[in-house]
């Protein structure tokens, strides 16, 4: 909906007043995405922007720490790594927290203490929050909602299907792939657990591999137990359009931006919370094409 550009414009106000700004995001993938978007927005503006995550090299960290403290680093984008005590700002004026429901209260309050005068705070989320809950959670905040879609986007068609229409759904997926689109299939669990006999990710992956065989189709897989570099590699392949289907757990819930993906299939949808379903559905419909979410 354009949260990133709103955050960027707000950060420019801080910079104009000689303050520094930071954005904190819950995952490395999302932090990198913000970094790339904001670098794109700022390419002609001569602003010093850096990225700090768990995998930032020590040498690079040293530069970041020094530039933060002498004030030459204007915008820092990162993950929980921003909360470390070593990260000290010269003059932090604005902290932006994306998908803030993924952080704890104490974590967020660490950011407030990064400056002698607490910085201004902008928290962002794409998850609709019921009004009464919003008032109790964010009673002390001013709330603004971006309630229109960006130009040229269509509402996402959301449907519910039972297991007996699986073949129809797969036929629909094949039709969309024929049109050059990409598809997410999300599962609630990685391994099968004894208590719950829900289809786990691996079973699903095997079934899909049989019905969407190579070389005609190719499938990426992403889950929380993979090493970050393997995750990034698979995400990248999907983002570049080298694979048609992304089989995943909810690690893709936030911040994956592939405008060409038009179908989100959520297995065992009753296992997810409402805000998770909203987030997952938000992974499609990011381009001009009609998108679908099949529960």
XYZ file of C-alpha atoms in Angstrom:
295
model
C 0.000 0.000 0.000
C 2.997 2.313 0.033
C 4.078 2.144 3.690
C 7.736 2.298 2.712
C 7.432 5.574 0.848
C 5.498 7.094 3.776
C 8.288 5.995 6.130
C 10.891 7.443 3.784
C 9.154 10.840 3.515
C 8.900 10.970 7.296
C 12.603 10.152 7.652
C 13.448 13.023 5.305
C 11.768 15.426 7.765
C 14.066 14.104 10.483
C 17.155 14.462 8.277
C 16.185 18.028 7.315
C 16.275 18.858 11.019
C 19.732 17.305 11.486
C 18.497 14.124 13.117
C 19.209 10.506 12.241
C 16.509 7.945 11.467
C 16.265 4.171 11.608
C 13.919 1.424 10.433
C 13.644 -1.848 12.309
C 12.061 -4.880 10.646
C 11.464 -8.376 12.081
C 13.324 -10.391 9.429
C 16.491 -10.066 7.425
C 14.613 -10.546 4.150
C 12.345 -7.622 4.986
C 15.202 -5.410 6.187
C 17.083 -6.005 2.933
C 13.958 -5.201 0.954
C 13.475 -1.889 2.797
C 17.138 -1.108 2.265
C 16.872 -1.709 -1.478
C 13.594 0.243 -1.853
C 14.864 3.207 0.134
C 18.185 3.269 -1.692
C 16.123 3.394 -4.874
C 14.057 6.343 -3.608
C 17.160 8.163 -2.399
C 19.513 7.524 -5.286
C 19.776 11.200 -6.287
C 19.642 12.623 -2.776
C 23.152 11.999 -1.474
C 22.030 10.358 1.790
C 24.216 7.913 3.709
C 22.116 4.738 4.222
C 23.398 1.487 5.726
C 22.018 -1.959 6.506
C 22.674 -3.771 9.808
C 21.555 -7.375 10.340
C 22.849 -10.453 12.127
C 24.943 -11.365 9.107
C 26.656 -7.988 8.699
C 30.446 -8.553 8.745
C 32.472 -7.257 11.702
C 34.480 -4.810 9.578
C 31.289 -3.327 8.162
C 29.776 -3.129 11.669
C 32.729 -1.084 12.881
C 32.172 1.473 10.120
C 28.442 1.596 10.937
C 29.092 2.123 14.667
C 31.598 4.901 13.987
C 29.447 6.702 11.418
C 26.396 6.468 13.695
C 28.228 8.057 16.578
C 29.793 10.858 14.555
C 26.461 11.528 12.836
C 27.564 10.950 9.248
C 25.293 7.896 8.901
C 21.823 9.330 8.388
C 19.555 6.326 7.911
C 20.142 2.895 9.415
C 17.928 -0.001 8.357
C 18.059 -3.341 10.108
C 16.680 -6.163 12.207
C 16.815 -6.722 15.994
C 20.538 -6.045 15.550
C 19.669 -2.325 15.955
C 18.753 -3.001 19.586
C 22.263 -4.087 20.622
C 23.887 -1.834 23.188
C 26.858 -1.252 20.876
C 24.572 0.546 18.424
C 24.714 4.179 19.553
C 23.301 7.126 17.614
C 24.625 10.649 17.719
C 21.153 12.143 17.422
C 18.285 9.741 16.704
C 15.144 11.705 15.823
C 12.859 9.068 14.294
C 12.508 5.316 14.739
C 10.301 3.429 12.291
C 9.198 -0.064 13.298
C 7.755 -2.228 10.570
C 5.381 -5.091 11.378
C 5.686 -3.949 14.949
C 3.451 -6.721 16.297
C 6.436 -9.009 15.787
C 8.483 -7.216 18.454
C 8.148 -7.318 22.213
C 7.430 -4.254 24.344
C 10.895 -4.344 25.918
C 12.538 -4.645 22.541
C 10.729 -1.591 21.262
C 11.479 0.420 24.399
C 15.205 -0.188 23.852
C 14.934 2.022 20.786
C 13.416 4.845 22.825
C 16.555 4.919 24.967
C 18.909 5.340 22.038
C 18.682 9.106 22.424
C 18.612 11.465 25.411
C 15.287 12.854 24.203
C 13.168 9.890 23.074
C 12.873 9.828 19.263
C 9.605 10.176 17.388
C 8.127 6.790 16.603
C 6.284 5.509 13.548
C 4.960 1.964 13.778
C 3.662 0.319 10.624
C 1.650 -2.782 9.929
C -0.437 -4.028 7.031
C -2.610 -6.132 9.300
C -6.031 -4.575 9.842
C -6.637 -4.164 13.564
C -10.190 -4.015 14.985
C -10.915 -0.522 16.299
C -11.460 -1.406 19.983
C -8.240 -3.405 20.052
C -6.430 -0.576 18.296
C -7.612 1.831 20.972
C -6.362 -0.345 23.800
C -3.068 -1.231 22.103
C -2.283 2.124 20.555
C -4.380 4.495 22.645
C -1.425 6.824 23.051
C -0.633 6.918 19.330
C -2.143 8.859 16.475
C -3.417 6.321 13.965
C -3.433 6.914 10.234
C -4.710 4.363 7.772
C -3.812 4.083 4.091
C -7.120 2.724 2.897
C -6.847 2.983 -0.870
C -5.027 0.544 -3.118
C -2.163 1.843 -5.265
C -3.229 2.683 -8.835
C -3.983 -0.251 -11.089
C -4.352 -2.877 -8.344
C -7.388 -5.128 -8.193
C -8.955 -6.566 -5.026
C -7.834 -10.153 -4.337
C -10.457 -12.846 -4.958
C -10.548 -15.048 -1.848
C -12.219 -18.471 -1.872
C -12.513 -21.497 0.384
C -12.136 -25.013 -1.020
C -12.365 -28.485 0.524
C -9.891 -31.289 -0.041
C -12.164 -32.940 -2.580
C -11.636 -30.085 -5.033
C -7.821 -30.267 -4.808
C -7.490 -31.398 -8.421
C -9.550 -28.437 -9.614
C -7.306 -26.099 -7.612
C -4.195 -27.679 -9.125
C -5.670 -27.340 -12.612
C -6.281 -23.638 -11.850
C -2.663 -23.289 -10.659
C -1.424 -24.828 -13.914
C -3.555 -22.386 -15.928
C -2.072 -19.437 -14.037
C 1.480 -20.747 -14.551
C 0.679 -21.050 -18.276
C -0.068 -17.319 -18.197
C 3.387 -16.747 -16.767
C 2.277 -16.201 -13.160
C 3.811 -17.575 -9.967
C 2.186 -19.277 -6.989
C 2.707 -19.631 -3.239
C 1.586 -22.739 -1.352
C 1.784 -22.282 2.425
C 1.696 -25.042 5.051
C 1.296 -24.708 8.819
C 3.988 -27.216 9.903
C 7.442 -28.308 8.778
C 7.482 -31.922 10.017
C 4.538 -34.105 10.773
C 3.735 -34.031 14.475
C 2.128 -36.933 16.323
C -0.566 -34.786 17.911
C -1.664 -33.208 14.676
C -2.020 -35.093 11.471
C -2.041 -31.967 9.319
C -0.284 -32.217 6.028
C 3.213 -31.107 6.693
C 5.348 -29.130 4.350
C 7.442 -32.067 3.152
C 4.450 -34.228 2.262
C 2.940 -31.320 0.422
C 6.167 -30.627 -1.380
C 6.412 -34.240 -2.545
C 2.802 -34.282 -3.735
C 3.279 -31.036 -5.637
C 6.532 -32.294 -7.167
C 4.638 -35.295 -8.579
C 1.853 -33.167 -10.064
C 4.055 -30.305 -11.200
C 7.038 -32.268 -12.524
C 10.346 -30.899 -13.772
C 11.398 -29.682 -16.318
C 8.048 -28.038 -17.093
C 7.578 -26.684 -13.559
C 10.084 -25.846 -10.871
C 9.420 -25.475 -7.171
C 11.215 -23.514 -4.443
C 10.941 -24.478 -0.779
C 11.418 -22.193 2.233
C 10.954 -22.887 5.952
C 12.278 -21.691 9.276
C 14.792 -24.479 9.848
C 16.800 -23.620 6.759
C 20.010 -21.617 7.007
C 19.421 -17.909 6.205
C 21.608 -18.106 3.084
C 19.649 -21.096 1.740
C 16.388 -19.252 2.424
C 17.644 -16.168 0.630
C 18.840 -18.269 -2.298
C 15.409 -19.884 -2.738
C 13.567 -16.568 -2.274
C 15.820 -14.978 -4.849
C 15.153 -17.723 -7.389
C 11.428 -17.223 -6.925
C 11.697 -13.434 -7.089
C 13.692 -13.695 -10.323
C 11.011 -15.944 -11.814
C 13.241 -19.024 -12.074
C 10.739 -21.115 -10.103
C 6.951 -21.168 -10.609
C 5.843 -22.345 -7.184
C 7.062 -21.395 -3.716
C 6.232 -23.996 -1.054
C 6.689 -22.422 2.364
C 5.698 -22.110 5.998
C 4.707 -18.728 7.430
C 8.296 -17.452 7.187
C 7.060 -15.736 4.032
C 4.309 -14.021 6.013
C 5.925 -10.604 5.963
C 7.625 -8.531 3.390
C 8.177 -10.790 0.410
C 7.540 -8.717 -2.672
C 7.064 -10.641 -5.932
C 4.608 -8.652 -8.102
C 4.342 -11.533 -10.584
C 2.890 -13.932 -7.980
C -0.880 -14.098 -8.430
C -2.068 -17.109 -6.408
C -1.724 -17.853 -2.688
C -2.867 -21.343 -1.666
C -3.085 -21.827 2.118
C -3.251 -25.439 3.304
C -5.122 -26.221 6.566
C -6.169 -22.589 6.666
C -8.005 -23.095 9.974
C -4.618 -23.465 11.657
C -3.701 -19.829 11.030
C -4.747 -16.713 12.905
C -6.683 -13.981 11.161
C -3.783 -11.556 11.026
C -1.534 -14.283 9.592
C -4.095 -14.977 6.867
C -4.243 -11.252 6.074
C -0.456 -11.103 5.889
C -0.225 -14.188 3.709
C -2.911 -12.927 1.357
C -0.944 -9.686 1.112
C 1.886 -11.547 -0.628
C -0.208 -11.620 -3.818
C -1.982 -8.792 -5.603
C 1.208 -6.722 -5.628
C 1.105 -6.174 -9.397
C -1.546 -5.239 -11.933
C -2.791 -8.826 -12.436
C -5.942 -10.237 -10.872
C -4.815 -12.275 -7.856
C -6.405 -15.118 -5.916
C -6.170 -16.484 -2.394
C -7.424 -20.053 -1.969
C -7.991 -21.278 1.568
